[in-house]
Amino acid sequence: MRQRTVMTLLALSLLLTVCMMKKPTLTPKASTIDLTIAVVGTAPVLTQSPDFHSIDLQEIKGDLRRYDAVMIMPEYLHQAAGRDYATVYRKAQIPFFFIGSQKSVEPFLDPSLSYEESISVPNPTFAAGMLYDDTQETTWLFGEGIERPNRSEQLKIYQSIFQTIEQSHLIK
């Protein structure tokens, strides 16, 4: 009888110890992305988005060091391809993304080309991007082959753009 009481007390003690142990808590993922992006035009509405700052097109000629990247939205593509901005894209040392551009990055870099005159890329794209730094030129196309991306595809493309921005910081 005494042995049974001791065993019962030990079992209860063990059970209480296990129950009192702190359970790990799951931390929810952040609903924002740790990037600051200047946007010329209307910023996209996303469930998870970086810190978007609305700027005028003229402002890209100024100091952009506080931004991780610049996104130029469709309504400003024609103006952004103007000869006044070609040197800005080459000297800024941050990535530029041209949302809705079917023209790659050529009309933005070649001051002799207008947006209308430049050749469209063979496959439809959702966005074109570029980064110039001291040693190299990097260009990207996003959403290749998707004629009209639906909302889900657009969200994936924006995620890909944000990952590209983050990776461009790791390379520097």
Coordinates of C-alpha atoms in Angstrom, one line a residue:
M1 CA 0.0 0.0 0.0
R2 CA 2.8 2.4 0.9
Q3 CA 4.6 1.7 -2.3
R4 CA 1.4 2.4 -4.3
T5 CA 1.0 5.8 -2.5
V6 CA 4.6 6.7 -3.3
M7 CA 4.2 5.7 -7.0
T8 CA 0.9 7.7 -7.2
L9 CA 2.6 10.8 -5.7
L10 CA 5.5 10.4 -8.1
A11 CA 3.1 10.1 -11.1
L12 CA 1.1 13.2 -10.0
S13 CA 4.3 15.2 -9.4
L14 CA 5.6 14.3 -12.9
L15 CA 2.2 15.1 -14.4
L16 CA 2.2 18.5 -12.7
T17 CA 5.7 19.2 -13.8
V18 CA 4.9 18.5 -17.4
C19 CA 1.8 20.6 -17.3
M20 CA 3.6 23.5 -15.8
M21 CA 6.3 23.6 -18.5
K22 CA 6.1 26.7 -20.7
K23 CA 4.8 25.9 -24.1
P24 CA 6.5 27.5 -27.1
T25 CA 4.4 30.3 -28.7
L26 CA 4.3 30.8 -32.4
T27 CA 5.1 34.3 -33.5
P28 CA 3.0 35.5 -36.4
K29 CA 4.9 36.7 -39.5
A30 CA 5.1 40.4 -40.0
S31 CA 2.4 41.9 -42.2
T32 CA 4.9 44.4 -43.6
I33 CA 8.0 44.1 -45.6
D34 CA 11.1 46.0 -44.3
L35 CA 11.7 48.1 -47.4
T36 CA 11.2 51.8 -48.2
I37 CA 10.2 52.3 -51.8
A38 CA 9.6 55.6 -53.5
V39 CA 6.6 55.4 -55.9
V40 CA 5.9 57.7 -58.8
G41 CA 2.2 57.4 -59.4
T42 CA -0.4 55.4 -57.5
A43 CA 1.1 52.8 -55.2
P44 CA -0.2 49.3 -55.5
V45 CA -2.6 48.0 -52.8
L46 CA -1.1 44.9 -51.3
T47 CA -1.8 42.8 -48.2
Q48 CA 1.9 42.8 -47.3
S49 CA 3.6 45.8 -48.5
P50 CA 6.8 47.8 -47.9
D51 CA 6.7 51.4 -46.7
F52 CA 5.6 53.2 -49.9
H53 CA 6.5 56.9 -50.3
S54 CA 4.7 58.9 -53.0
I55 CA 7.0 61.2 -54.9
D56 CA 6.8 63.3 -58.1
L57 CA 8.8 62.2 -61.1
Q58 CA 11.0 65.3 -60.8
E59 CA 12.1 64.1 -57.4
I60 CA 14.0 61.1 -58.8
K61 CA 16.6 63.7 -59.8
G62 CA 17.3 64.4 -56.1
D63 CA 18.7 62.4 -53.3
L64 CA 17.3 58.9 -53.3
R65 CA 19.6 57.4 -50.6
R66 CA 16.8 57.0 -48.1
Y67 CA 14.9 54.6 -50.4
D68 CA 15.6 51.0 -51.2
A69 CA 14.1 51.3 -54.7
V70 CA 11.9 53.4 -56.9
M71 CA 8.8 52.1 -58.6
I72 CA 7.4 54.1 -61.6
M73 CA 3.8 53.2 -62.2
P74 CA 2.2 52.8 -65.7
E75 CA 0.7 56.4 -65.9
Y76 CA 4.3 57.8 -65.7
L77 CA 6.2 55.5 -68.1
H78 CA 6.1 57.8 -71.1
Q79 CA 7.4 60.8 -69.1
A80 CA 10.0 58.6 -67.3
A81 CA 11.5 57.7 -70.6
G82 CA 12.4 61.3 -71.3
R83 CA 16.0 62.2 -72.0
D84 CA 16.2 64.1 -68.7
Y85 CA 16.1 60.9 -66.7
A86 CA 18.5 58.5 -68.5
T87 CA 21.5 59.7 -66.4
V88 CA 19.5 59.5 -63.2
Y89 CA 18.9 55.8 -63.6
R90 CA 22.6 55.1 -64.3
K91 CA 23.9 57.2 -61.3
A92 CA 21.3 56.6 -58.5
Q93 CA 22.8 53.2 -57.5
I94 CA 19.3 51.9 -56.4
P95 CA 17.0 49.7 -58.4
F96 CA 14.3 51.2 -60.5
F97 CA 11.2 49.3 -61.5
F98 CA 8.9 50.2 -64.4
I99 CA 5.5 48.7 -63.6
G100 CA 3.4 47.9 -66.7
S101 CA 6.3 48.4 -69.1
Q102 CA 6.2 46.3 -72.2
K103 CA 9.5 47.9 -73.4
S104 CA 12.2 46.4 -71.2
V105 CA 14.5 49.2 -69.9
E106 CA 15.9 50.5 -73.2
P107 CA 13.6 53.6 -73.5
F108 CA 14.6 54.6 -70.0
L109 CA 18.4 54.4 -70.7
D110 CA 18.7 55.6 -74.3
P111 CA 18.0 59.3 -74.4
S112 CA 17.5 59.2 -78.2
L113 CA 14.5 56.8 -77.8
S114 CA 11.0 57.8 -76.8
Y115 CA 8.8 55.3 -75.1
E116 CA 6.6 55.0 -78.1
E117 CA 9.5 54.5 -80.6
S118 CA 11.2 51.7 -78.6
I119 CA 10.6 48.1 -79.4
S120 CA 8.3 46.0 -77.1
V121 CA 9.7 42.8 -75.6
P122 CA 8.7 39.7 -77.4
N123 CA 6.9 38.1 -74.5
P124 CA 4.5 40.2 -72.4
T125 CA 5.8 41.4 -69.0
F126 CA 4.4 43.0 -65.9
A127 CA 7.4 45.0 -65.0
A128 CA 11.0 45.8 -66.0
G129 CA 13.7 46.7 -63.5
M130 CA 17.3 47.8 -63.5
L131 CA 20.2 48.6 -61.2
Y132 CA 23.4 50.4 -62.1
D133 CA 26.3 50.5 -59.7
D134 CA 30.0 51.2 -60.0
T135 CA 30.8 47.8 -61.5
Q136 CA 27.9 46.4 -63.3
E137 CA 24.4 46.8 -64.9
T138 CA 21.7 44.5 -63.8
T139 CA 18.3 44.2 -65.5
W140 CA 15.2 42.2 -64.7
L141 CA 11.8 41.3 -66.3
F142 CA 8.9 40.2 -64.1
G143 CA 5.8 38.3 -65.1
E144 CA 7.2 37.2 -68.5
G145 CA 4.7 35.4 -70.7
I146 CA 1.7 36.5 -68.6
E147 CA -0.6 38.5 -71.0
R148 CA -2.8 40.0 -68.3
P149 CA -1.8 38.9 -64.8
N150 CA -4.7 38.3 -62.4
R151 CA -4.6 39.6 -58.9
S152 CA -2.9 36.5 -57.5
E153 CA -0.3 36.6 -60.2
Q154 CA 0.3 40.3 -59.6
L155 CA 0.8 39.7 -55.9
K156 CA 3.4 37.0 -56.6
I157 CA 5.2 39.3 -59.1
Y158 CA 5.3 42.1 -56.5
Q159 CA 6.7 39.6 -54.0
S160 CA 9.4 38.7 -56.5
I161 CA 10.2 42.4 -57.0
F162 CA 10.6 42.9 -53.2
Q163 CA 12.9 39.9 -53.0
T164 CA 15.0 41.2 -55.8
I165 CA 15.3 44.6 -54.0
E166 CA 16.4 42.7 -50.8
Q167 CA 18.9 40.7 -52.7
S168 CA 20.3 43.8 -54.4
H169 CA 21.1 45.1 -50.9
L170 CA 23.0 41.9 -50.0
I171 CA 25.2 42.2 -53.1
K172 CA 26.3 45.8 -52.3

